[in-house]
């Protein structure tokens, strides 16, 4: 009987191993299909407006910084309830970034729902004050106007490198009269009212700013990905591979595409009942499906929903449902990350977080282990799907196959989720390696481009300076 028990134990372990292998294989197949779907949607989005779930927005950025840029440039980064102003002195190939200064200003709540003029006047006044504190180390070349790169992280329909109309406000802003208006014209009028002689030479979003900052540091950067509260990607496309582009082909032959990839969706994305419920109850049902699976805004919320279901159906935290567990978005991704990274033998951090955030006391070690297992599944799924998106971009660029030229392919990465959630970023990288294979992945590099978007806007102002033609 002892022998029987032993052999049944072996059989049990074997069955478990087979199930694990089968699941892994199924997940890998699904990821492969998602990669192909991303590449197909990219092609469709480049072919025609609205042809794809991906925005594939033409950014009008046709030259990225080369490292040769010289002079004094400003940036304004408006992405939420705070904005940043920045100045940078560029010294060309040798000097690079000679000096930079930056200041963060928060926008009073009443201006987020007031009038367009009040908002832009407030921003312009802060910018004028910042310019007035310009020290001796910064110098504008003789006879030049100050130039500004404007990072505006709201949906915009761009019509040139320095103009674009606001499609809709997000992130708590609601000023109806700005919708449909050219945000560069609004800012320029406000600068005039301040008596500030400054020209906006580049309007970009934060992902393109990250791409520019990344390219300035490393000429092999071909794409930028943001994995933070939200997610997006931008990359450098050949202009002649964009059927919907009807203008003259740019001198560089290149065009930066803002993918707006958070809106990607496909039958190959593994949506569960938890994802479907989260989407149905969100402010934008049916939109940003990919973002809802992989970004920092949502991972903690998916974990909360799973734990609630486990409590309702299997009394995970005892017979009564903890009231706080029913509150949407109470469990944030940083809490989840801290629990997931807990290596103490009694999972002390997990216990403390459950108590502090959800008001759940006296959990057993077994329960805490289950909580960590849920974090693990949700985080790793998100990371693998993010890797599939990156792989899809590489596939579209033809950089997912071995090549003889051994060229590096660098992806500039920004965002708190990638930077601070170690298990997430490690899983993303190992999945990408696994999917691309040893030979290709040895030349693919993911590089943290911390806070690229601020300096990126200043660098893009330099790369599109009104004085460039004069110098050639």
Short mmCIF file of C-alpha atoms in Angstrom, two decimals:
data_model
loop_
_atom_site.label_atom_id
_atom_site.label_comp_id
_atom_site.label_asym_id
_atom_site.label_seq_id
_atom_site.Cartn_x
_atom_site.Cartn_y
_atom_site.Cartn_z
CA UNK A 1 0.00 0.00 0.00
CA UNK A 2 2.94 2.27 0.71
CA UNK A 3 4.24 1.59 -2.79
CA UNK A 4 0.79 2.35 -4.23
CA UNK A 5 0.59 5.65 -2.35
CA UNK A 6 4.07 6.57 -3.53
CA UNK A 7 3.34 5.79 -7.16
CA UNK A 8 -0.01 7.60 -7.03
CA UNK A 9 1.91 10.59 -5.64
CA UNK A 10 4.28 10.41 -8.62
CA UNK A 11 1.35 10.17 -11.03
CA UNK A 12 -0.26 13.17 -9.34
CA UNK A 13 2.94 15.20 -9.66
CA UNK A 14 3.31 14.12 -13.30
CA UNK A 15 -0.27 15.16 -14.09
CA UNK A 16 0.36 18.53 -12.42
CA UNK A 17 3.54 19.02 -14.45
CA UNK A 18 1.68 18.11 -17.67
CA UNK A 19 -1.14 20.53 -16.86
CA UNK A 20 1.42 23.28 -16.15
CA UNK A 21 3.20 22.55 -19.43
CA UNK A 22 -0.05 22.51 -21.36
CA UNK A 23 -1.09 25.84 -19.83
CA UNK A 24 2.30 27.36 -20.60
CA UNK A 25 2.07 26.16 -24.21
CA UNK A 26 -1.48 27.53 -24.57
CA UNK A 27 -0.40 30.90 -23.12
CA UNK A 28 2.60 31.01 -25.49
CA UNK A 29 0.33 30.26 -28.48
CA UNK A 30 -2.09 32.97 -27.39
CA UNK A 31 0.76 35.46 -27.00
CA UNK A 32 2.03 34.59 -30.50
CA UNK A 33 -1.45 35.24 -31.91
CA UNK A 34 -1.63 38.56 -30.03
CA UNK A 35 1.76 39.57 -31.53
CA UNK A 36 0.51 38.86 -35.05
CA UNK A 37 -2.73 40.77 -34.31
CA UNK A 38 -0.78 43.86 -33.15
CA UNK A 39 1.26 43.86 -36.39
CA UNK A 40 -1.89 43.44 -38.54
CA UNK A 41 -3.66 46.31 -36.71
CA UNK A 42 -0.58 48.52 -37.18
CA UNK A 43 -0.70 47.94 -40.95
CA UNK A 44 -4.45 48.66 -41.02
CA UNK A 45 -4.08 51.85 -38.96
CA UNK A 46 -1.35 53.18 -41.28
CA UNK A 47 -3.48 52.44 -44.35
CA UNK A 48 -6.51 54.55 -43.42
CA UNK A 49 -7.88 56.81 -40.70
CA UNK A 50 -10.03 54.79 -38.32
CA UNK A 51 -8.96 51.57 -40.05
CA UNK A 52 -7.76 50.04 -36.83
CA UNK A 53 -8.32 49.85 -33.08
CA UNK A 54 -4.85 51.43 -32.86
CA UNK A 55 -4.77 55.18 -33.45
CA UNK A 56 -1.52 55.06 -35.50
CA UNK A 57 -1.51 58.87 -35.39
CA UNK A 58 0.92 60.70 -37.68
CA UNK A 59 2.88 62.95 -35.32
CA UNK A 60 4.55 65.20 -37.93
CA UNK A 61 7.81 64.57 -36.08
CA UNK A 62 10.03 63.70 -39.03
CA UNK A 63 13.39 64.36 -37.46
CA UNK A 64 14.54 63.16 -34.07
CA UNK A 65 17.42 64.73 -32.15
CA UNK A 66 20.83 63.73 -33.48
CA UNK A 67 23.00 65.01 -30.63
CA UNK A 68 24.29 67.93 -32.74
CA UNK A 69 21.68 70.41 -31.41
CA UNK A 70 22.99 73.66 -29.92
CA UNK A 71 21.46 76.56 -28.02
CA UNK A 72 18.87 77.32 -25.36
CA UNK A 73 15.48 75.61 -25.56
CA UNK A 74 12.42 75.47 -23.33
CA UNK A 75 9.83 72.79 -22.69
CA UNK A 76 6.37 72.78 -21.16
CA UNK A 77 5.02 69.39 -20.11
CA UNK A 78 1.28 69.42 -19.41
CA UNK A 79 0.05 65.93 -18.62
CA UNK A 80 -2.29 66.16 -15.68
CA UNK A 81 -2.94 68.22 -12.59
CA UNK A 82 0.69 69.37 -12.53
CA UNK A 83 2.78 70.78 -15.31
CA UNK A 84 6.51 71.20 -15.63
CA UNK A 85 8.60 73.90 -17.21
CA UNK A 86 12.15 73.18 -18.21
CA UNK A 87 15.06 74.92 -19.88
CA UNK A 88 18.09 73.25 -21.32
CA UNK A 89 21.34 74.53 -22.78
CA UNK A 90 22.56 72.18 -25.51
CA UNK A 91 26.20 72.17 -26.51
CA UNK A 92 26.25 70.02 -29.66
CA UNK A 93 28.10 66.70 -30.02
CA UNK A 94 30.76 67.51 -27.41
CA UNK A 95 28.82 69.55 -24.88
CA UNK A 96 25.56 67.55 -25.02
CA UNK A 97 23.28 68.79 -22.22
CA UNK A 98 25.38 71.56 -20.70
CA UNK A 99 22.82 72.51 -18.07
CA UNK A 100 19.14 72.06 -17.37
CA UNK A 101 16.66 73.45 -14.85
CA UNK A 102 13.14 72.38 -14.15
CA UNK A 103 10.20 73.49 -12.02
CA UNK A 104 6.88 71.77 -11.28
CA UNK A 105 3.68 73.78 -10.79
CA UNK A 106 0.30 72.46 -9.76
CA UNK A 107 -2.87 73.67 -11.42
CA UNK A 108 -5.56 74.97 -9.03
CA UNK A 109 -8.66 72.74 -9.25
CA UNK A 110 -11.00 75.57 -10.35
CA UNK A 111 -8.90 76.19 -13.49
CA UNK A 112 -9.47 72.60 -14.65
CA UNK A 113 -13.14 73.38 -15.24
CA UNK A 114 -12.99 77.14 -15.85
CA UNK A 115 -12.35 78.93 -19.13
CA UNK A 116 -9.70 78.19 -21.73
CA UNK A 117 -8.18 81.66 -21.38
CA UNK A 118 -7.85 81.38 -17.59
CA UNK A 119 -6.06 78.03 -17.85
CA UNK A 120 -3.61 79.10 -20.55
CA UNK A 121 -3.01 82.50 -18.90
CA UNK A 122 -2.07 80.69 -15.68
CA UNK A 123 0.36 78.43 -17.56
CA UNK A 124 1.85 81.33 -19.56
CA UNK A 125 2.33 83.44 -16.41
CA UNK A 126 4.21 80.56 -14.74
CA UNK A 127 6.35 80.16 -17.86
CA UNK A 128 7.10 83.91 -17.99
CA UNK A 129 8.15 83.84 -14.34
CA UNK A 130 10.40 80.84 -15.04
CA UNK A 131 12.01 82.63 -18.02
CA UNK A 132 12.67 85.70 -15.87
CA UNK A 133 14.82 83.55 -13.54
CA UNK A 134 17.15 82.50 -16.39
CA UNK A 135 20.70 82.62 -15.03
CA UNK A 136 24.04 83.59 -16.57
CA UNK A 137 24.79 79.99 -17.58
CA UNK A 138 21.97 80.06 -20.13
CA UNK A 139 22.40 82.13 -23.28
CA UNK A 140 20.25 82.66 -26.28
CA UNK A 141 22.14 83.11 -29.54
CA UNK A 142 22.15 86.70 -30.85
CA UNK A 143 18.98 87.80 -32.64
CA UNK A 144 17.01 84.65 -31.83
CA UNK A 145 13.58 84.10 -30.40
CA UNK A 146 13.21 81.62 -27.54
CA UNK A 147 11.73 78.31 -28.73
CA UNK A 148 9.53 75.88 -26.83
CA UNK A 149 8.58 72.21 -27.10
CA UNK A 150 5.07 71.59 -25.79
CA UNK A 151 4.26 68.13 -24.42
CA UNK A 152 0.49 67.93 -24.25
CA UNK A 153 -0.67 64.52 -23.04
CA UNK A 154 -4.31 64.66 -24.05
CA UNK A 155 -5.89 63.32 -27.25
CA UNK A 156 -5.05 65.75 -30.05
CA UNK A 157 -5.61 65.71 -33.79
CA UNK A 158 -2.35 67.05 -35.11
CA UNK A 159 -2.15 68.97 -38.39
CA UNK A 160 1.55 69.96 -38.37
CA UNK A 161 4.58 69.74 -36.08
CA UNK A 162 3.35 72.85 -34.24
CA UNK A 163 -0.44 72.70 -34.37
CA UNK A 164 -3.16 70.36 -33.20
CA UNK A 165 -6.76 70.52 -32.01
CA UNK A 166 -7.92 69.03 -28.75
CA UNK A 167 -10.22 66.01 -29.31
CA UNK A 168 -11.31 65.66 -25.68
CA UNK A 169 -10.07 66.40 -22.18
CA UNK A 170 -9.23 63.55 -19.79
CA UNK A 171 -7.72 63.31 -16.27
CA UNK A 172 -10.29 65.55 -14.58
CA UNK A 173 -10.13 68.50 -16.99
CA UNK A 174 -13.38 69.71 -18.50
CA UNK A 175 -13.31 72.97 -20.47
CA UNK A 176 -15.74 72.64 -23.37
CA UNK A 177 -14.54 75.68 -25.34
CA UNK A 178 -11.01 74.24 -25.70
CA UNK A 179 -12.32 71.10 -27.42
CA UNK A 180 -11.79 71.55 -31.16
CA UNK A 181 -9.43 74.50 -30.59
CA UNK A 182 -5.74 74.56 -31.59
CA UNK A 183 -3.88 74.19 -28.28
CA UNK A 184 -0.70 75.80 -29.70
CA UNK A 185 -2.70 78.87 -30.77
CA UNK A 186 -4.28 79.03 -27.30
CA UNK A 187 -0.84 78.88 -25.62
CA UNK A 188 0.73 81.34 -28.10
CA UNK A 189 -2.02 83.93 -27.49
CA UNK A 190 -1.51 83.57 -23.74
CA UNK A 191 2.27 84.04 -24.17
CA UNK A 192 1.59 87.22 -26.18
CA UNK A 193 -0.69 88.51 -23.43
CA UNK A 194 2.22 87.98 -21.01
CA UNK A 195 4.53 89.89 -23.37
CA UNK A 196 6.73 86.80 -23.66
CA UNK A 197 8.54 86.51 -26.99
CA UNK A 198 8.57 82.73 -27.44
CA UNK A 199 7.63 80.43 -30.33
CA UNK A 200 6.15 76.93 -29.94
CA UNK A 201 8.10 74.85 -32.49
CA UNK A 202 6.97 71.34 -31.53
CA UNK A 203 3.73 69.92 -30.13
CA UNK A 204 4.16 66.32 -28.95
CA UNK A 205 2.73 63.80 -26.52
CA UNK A 206 4.72 62.23 -23.69
CA UNK A 207 5.46 58.98 -25.56
CA UNK A 208 7.05 60.87 -28.44
CA UNK A 209 8.97 63.00 -25.93
CA UNK A 210 10.31 59.77 -24.42
CA UNK A 211 11.31 58.56 -27.90
CA UNK A 212 13.16 61.83 -28.59
CA UNK A 213 14.96 61.77 -25.24
CA UNK A 214 15.89 58.14 -25.79
CA UNK A 215 17.20 58.79 -29.31
CA UNK A 216 19.30 61.74 -28.11
CA UNK A 217 21.08 59.41 -25.67
CA UNK A 218 21.29 56.43 -28.03
CA UNK A 219 21.03 56.57 -31.84
CA UNK A 220 19.75 52.95 -31.96
CA UNK A 221 16.43 53.79 -30.24
CA UNK A 222 13.56 52.87 -32.60
CA UNK A 223 10.55 52.91 -30.26
CA UNK A 224 9.36 54.20 -26.90
CA UNK A 225 6.89 52.55 -24.55
CA UNK A 226 5.24 54.04 -21.47
CA UNK A 227 4.09 51.61 -18.81
CA UNK A 228 2.80 53.64 -15.90
CA UNK A 229 -0.70 54.56 -14.78
CA UNK A 230 -1.63 54.30 -18.46
CA UNK A 231 0.26 52.88 -21.41
CA UNK A 232 1.21 53.89 -24.95
CA UNK A 233 3.90 53.36 -27.57
CA UNK A 234 5.48 55.36 -30.39
CA UNK A 235 7.99 54.28 -33.00
CA UNK A 236 9.87 55.44 -36.10
CA UNK A 237 8.23 54.34 -39.36
CA UNK A 238 9.41 54.80 -42.94
CA UNK A 239 7.24 57.58 -44.38
CA UNK A 240 6.72 55.64 -47.62
CA UNK A 241 5.14 52.80 -45.60
CA UNK A 242 2.22 55.02 -44.49
CA UNK A 243 -0.49 54.79 -47.19
CA UNK A 244 -2.67 57.39 -45.41
CA UNK A 245 0.12 60.01 -45.57
CA UNK A 246 -0.69 62.30 -48.51
CA UNK A 247 1.82 65.09 -47.99
CA UNK A 248 5.29 65.42 -49.47
CA UNK A 249 7.66 62.79 -48.12
CA UNK A 250 9.89 64.34 -45.44
CA UNK A 251 13.59 64.81 -46.20
CA UNK A 252 14.56 62.31 -43.51
CA UNK A 253 12.29 59.64 -45.01
CA UNK A 254 11.03 58.93 -41.50
CA UNK A 255 7.86 59.70 -39.56
CA UNK A 256 7.17 59.08 -35.87
CA UNK A 257 3.87 57.28 -35.27
CA UNK A 258 1.96 57.63 -32.01
CA UNK A 259 0.28 54.23 -31.78
CA UNK A 260 -2.24 54.95 -29.00
CA UNK A 261 -1.87 51.23 -28.33
CA UNK A 262 -3.89 51.26 -25.08
CA UNK A 263 -6.97 50.96 -27.28
CA UNK A 264 -5.78 47.69 -28.89
CA UNK A 265 -8.20 44.81 -28.62
CA UNK A 266 -8.33 41.37 -30.18
CA UNK A 267 -10.03 38.01 -29.68
CA UNK A 268 -6.55 36.77 -28.68
CA UNK A 269 -6.48 38.89 -25.51
CA UNK A 270 -7.34 36.61 -22.57
CA UNK A 271 -10.31 38.52 -21.10
CA UNK A 272 -11.77 36.99 -17.96
CA UNK A 273 -15.08 37.75 -16.22
CA UNK A 274 -13.11 40.14 -13.98
CA UNK A 275 -11.80 42.14 -16.95
CA UNK A 276 -15.24 42.26 -18.55
CA UNK A 277 -16.87 43.52 -15.34
CA UNK A 278 -14.11 46.11 -14.80
CA UNK A 279 -14.56 47.35 -18.37
CA UNK A 280 -18.38 47.45 -18.16
CA UNK A 281 -18.24 49.54 -14.96
CA UNK A 282 -15.48 51.88 -16.18
CA UNK A 283 -15.84 55.48 -17.41
CA UNK A 284 -15.02 54.32 -20.98
CA UNK A 285 -16.63 50.90 -21.59
CA UNK A 286 -15.33 49.10 -24.66
CA UNK A 287 -12.30 51.40 -24.95
CA UNK A 288 -8.66 51.02 -23.87
CA UNK A 289 -9.06 47.23 -23.42
CA UNK A 290 -5.31 46.53 -23.68
CA UNK A 291 -4.55 49.31 -21.19
CA UNK A 292 -7.05 47.75 -18.76
CA UNK A 293 -5.08 44.49 -18.86
CA UNK A 294 -1.54 45.80 -18.52
CA UNK A 295 -1.33 49.25 -16.92
CA UNK A 296 -0.78 50.43 -13.36
CA UNK A 297 -4.20 52.07 -13.09
CA UNK A 298 -5.93 48.67 -13.30
CA UNK A 299 -3.74 45.78 -12.04
CA UNK A 300 -4.53 46.33 -8.35
CA UNK A 301 -8.24 46.63 -9.18
CA UNK A 302 -8.23 43.27 -11.00
CA UNK A 303 -6.62 41.69 -7.91
CA UNK A 304 -9.31 43.25 -5.69
CA UNK A 305 -12.07 41.82 -7.88
CA UNK A 306 -10.55 38.33 -7.78
CA UNK A 307 -10.13 38.46 -3.98
CA UNK A 308 -13.74 39.63 -3.59
CA UNK A 309 -15.01 36.70 -5.65
CA UNK A 310 -12.85 34.26 -3.63
CA UNK A 311 -14.33 35.74 -0.45
CA UNK A 312 -17.91 35.52 -1.70
CA UNK A 313 -17.56 31.96 -2.96
CA UNK A 314 -14.97 30.40 -0.67
CA UNK A 315 -14.88 32.65 2.43
CA UNK A 316 -11.25 33.56 1.78
CA UNK A 317 -11.27 36.09 4.62
CA UNK A 318 -13.84 34.38 6.84
CA UNK A 319 -17.63 34.35 6.64
CA UNK A 320 -18.20 38.10 6.48
CA UNK A 321 -17.13 40.07 3.44
CA UNK A 322 -14.78 42.88 4.54
CA UNK A 323 -16.62 46.12 3.59
CA UNK A 324 -13.50 47.82 2.19
CA UNK A 325 -12.95 44.94 -0.23
CA UNK A 326 -16.09 46.10 -2.04
CA UNK A 327 -14.68 49.57 -2.80
CA UNK A 328 -13.46 49.87 -6.41
CA UNK A 329 -9.81 50.95 -6.86
CA UNK A 330 -9.08 50.89 -3.11
CA UNK A 331 -6.30 48.37 -3.73
CA UNK A 332 -3.76 50.24 -5.83
CA UNK A 333 -1.00 48.70 -7.89
CA UNK A 334 1.77 49.94 -5.52
CA UNK A 335 0.05 47.99 -2.68
CA UNK A 336 -0.12 44.93 -4.91
CA UNK A 337 3.56 45.29 -5.82
CA UNK A 338 4.60 45.50 -2.14
CA UNK A 339 2.64 42.33 -1.32
CA UNK A 340 3.99 40.55 -4.38
CA UNK A 341 7.61 41.36 -3.49
CA UNK A 342 7.26 40.25 0.16
CA UNK A 343 10.00 37.67 0.85
CA UNK A 344 9.58 37.41 4.64
CA UNK A 345 8.86 33.82 5.83
CA UNK A 346 5.51 34.81 7.41
CA UNK A 347 4.59 37.27 4.59
CA UNK A 348 4.48 40.11 7.11
CA UNK A 349 4.05 42.87 4.48
CA UNK A 350 1.08 41.05 2.93
CA UNK A 351 -0.57 40.86 6.37
CA UNK A 352 0.12 44.55 7.03
CA UNK A 353 -1.22 45.68 3.64
CA UNK A 354 -4.40 43.60 4.00
CA UNK A 355 -4.93 45.21 7.40
CA UNK A 356 -4.05 48.80 6.46
CA UNK A 357 -5.68 48.98 3.03
CA UNK A 358 -8.60 46.55 3.30
CA UNK A 359 -9.16 46.41 7.07
CA UNK A 360 -8.65 42.62 7.10
CA UNK A 361 -6.98 41.39 10.29
CA UNK A 362 -5.61 38.08 11.53
CA UNK A 363 -5.06 36.32 8.19
CA UNK A 364 -3.42 32.90 8.12
CA UNK A 365 -0.17 32.25 6.25
CA UNK A 366 -2.10 30.07 3.80
CA UNK A 367 -4.46 32.97 3.00
CA UNK A 368 -1.55 35.38 2.57
CA UNK A 369 0.11 32.91 0.19
CA UNK A 370 -3.09 32.81 -1.86
CA UNK A 371 -3.14 36.60 -2.05
CA UNK A 372 0.46 36.59 -3.35
CA UNK A 373 -0.49 33.91 -5.91
CA UNK A 374 -3.30 36.14 -7.24
CA UNK A 375 -0.89 39.12 -7.51
CA UNK A 376 1.55 36.86 -9.34
CA UNK A 377 -1.00 35.69 -11.93
CA UNK A 378 -2.35 39.19 -12.63
CA UNK A 379 1.07 40.92 -12.81
CA UNK A 380 2.67 38.24 -14.98
CA UNK A 381 -0.26 38.13 -17.35
CA UNK A 382 0.02 41.93 -17.77
CA UNK A 383 3.78 41.74 -18.30
CA UNK A 384 3.49 38.97 -20.90
CA UNK A 385 0.83 40.87 -22.81
CA UNK A 386 2.99 44.02 -22.72
CA UNK A 387 5.87 41.94 -24.13
CA UNK A 388 3.55 40.74 -26.91
CA UNK A 389 2.83 44.38 -27.83
CA UNK A 390 6.55 45.20 -28.04
CA UNK A 391 7.14 42.05 -30.10
CA UNK A 392 4.31 43.18 -32.44
CA UNK A 393 6.09 46.52 -33.04
CA UNK A 394 9.40 44.72 -33.73
CA UNK A 395 7.58 42.38 -36.15
CA UNK A 396 6.13 45.36 -38.05
CA UNK A 397 9.65 46.84 -38.29
CA UNK A 398 11.10 43.51 -39.44
CA UNK A 399 13.33 43.39 -36.37
CA UNK A 400 11.95 40.14 -34.94
CA UNK A 401 14.05 37.92 -37.22
CA UNK A 402 17.80 37.24 -37.25
CA UNK A 403 19.71 39.67 -39.45
CA UNK A 404 23.26 39.72 -40.70
CA UNK A 405 23.96 43.38 -39.82
CA UNK A 406 23.90 42.74 -36.03
CA UNK A 407 22.32 46.15 -35.44
CA UNK A 408 21.07 46.96 -31.95
CA UNK A 409 17.34 47.56 -31.50
CA UNK A 410 16.73 49.79 -28.48
CA UNK A 411 13.35 50.49 -26.87
CA UNK A 412 13.17 53.50 -24.55
CA UNK A 413 10.91 52.65 -21.63
CA UNK A 414 9.35 55.05 -19.14
CA UNK A 415 6.71 54.77 -16.42
CA UNK A 416 6.47 53.85 -12.77
CA UNK A 417 5.00 50.40 -13.37
CA UNK A 418 8.04 49.30 -15.36
CA UNK A 419 10.50 51.15 -13.15
CA UNK A 420 9.25 50.10 -9.71
CA UNK A 421 7.41 46.78 -10.14
CA UNK A 422 10.44 44.49 -10.46
CA UNK A 423 8.59 41.21 -11.00
CA UNK A 424 6.54 42.89 -13.76
CA UNK A 425 9.57 44.26 -15.61
CA UNK A 426 11.59 41.04 -15.22
CA UNK A 427 8.69 38.97 -16.57
CA UNK A 428 8.26 41.36 -19.50
CA UNK A 429 11.94 41.03 -20.41
CA UNK A 430 12.15 37.25 -19.99
CA UNK A 431 8.95 36.78 -22.06
CA UNK A 432 10.33 38.97 -24.84
CA UNK A 433 13.60 36.99 -24.82
CA UNK A 434 11.71 33.71 -24.95
CA UNK A 435 9.46 34.88 -27.81
CA UNK A 436 12.24 36.40 -29.93
CA UNK A 437 14.73 33.58 -29.39
CA UNK A 438 18.35 33.80 -28.32
CA UNK A 439 19.83 35.19 -31.53
CA UNK A 440 17.41 38.10 -32.04
CA UNK A 441 17.00 39.00 -28.37
CA UNK A 442 20.76 39.38 -27.94
CA UNK A 443 20.54 42.59 -30.00
CA UNK A 444 17.28 43.92 -28.45
CA UNK A 445 17.74 46.26 -25.50
CA UNK A 446 15.09 47.79 -23.23
CA UNK A 447 16.45 50.95 -21.68
CA UNK A 448 14.89 52.94 -18.85
CA UNK A 449 14.56 56.48 -20.21
CA UNK A 450 13.55 58.09 -16.97
CA UNK A 451 11.46 61.20 -17.44
CA UNK A 452 12.26 61.43 -21.11
CA UNK A 453 9.17 63.42 -21.94
CA UNK A 454 10.23 66.76 -20.43
CA UNK A 455 13.69 67.04 -21.92
CA UNK A 456 12.38 65.22 -25.01
CA UNK A 457 10.08 68.15 -25.80
CA UNK A 458 12.97 70.63 -25.53
CA UNK A 459 15.08 68.38 -27.80
CA UNK A 460 12.24 68.20 -30.34
CA UNK A 461 11.97 72.01 -30.27
CA UNK A 462 15.69 72.02 -31.12
CA UNK A 463 15.32 69.36 -33.84
CA UNK A 464 12.50 71.41 -35.47
CA UNK A 465 13.96 74.86 -34.79
CA UNK A 466 12.96 77.67 -37.14
CA UNK A 467 16.67 78.49 -37.45
CA UNK A 468 17.82 75.11 -38.76
CA UNK A 469 17.39 75.98 -42.46
CA UNK A 470 19.52 79.07 -41.92
CA UNK A 471 22.38 77.00 -40.58
CA UNK A 472 22.44 74.39 -43.32
#
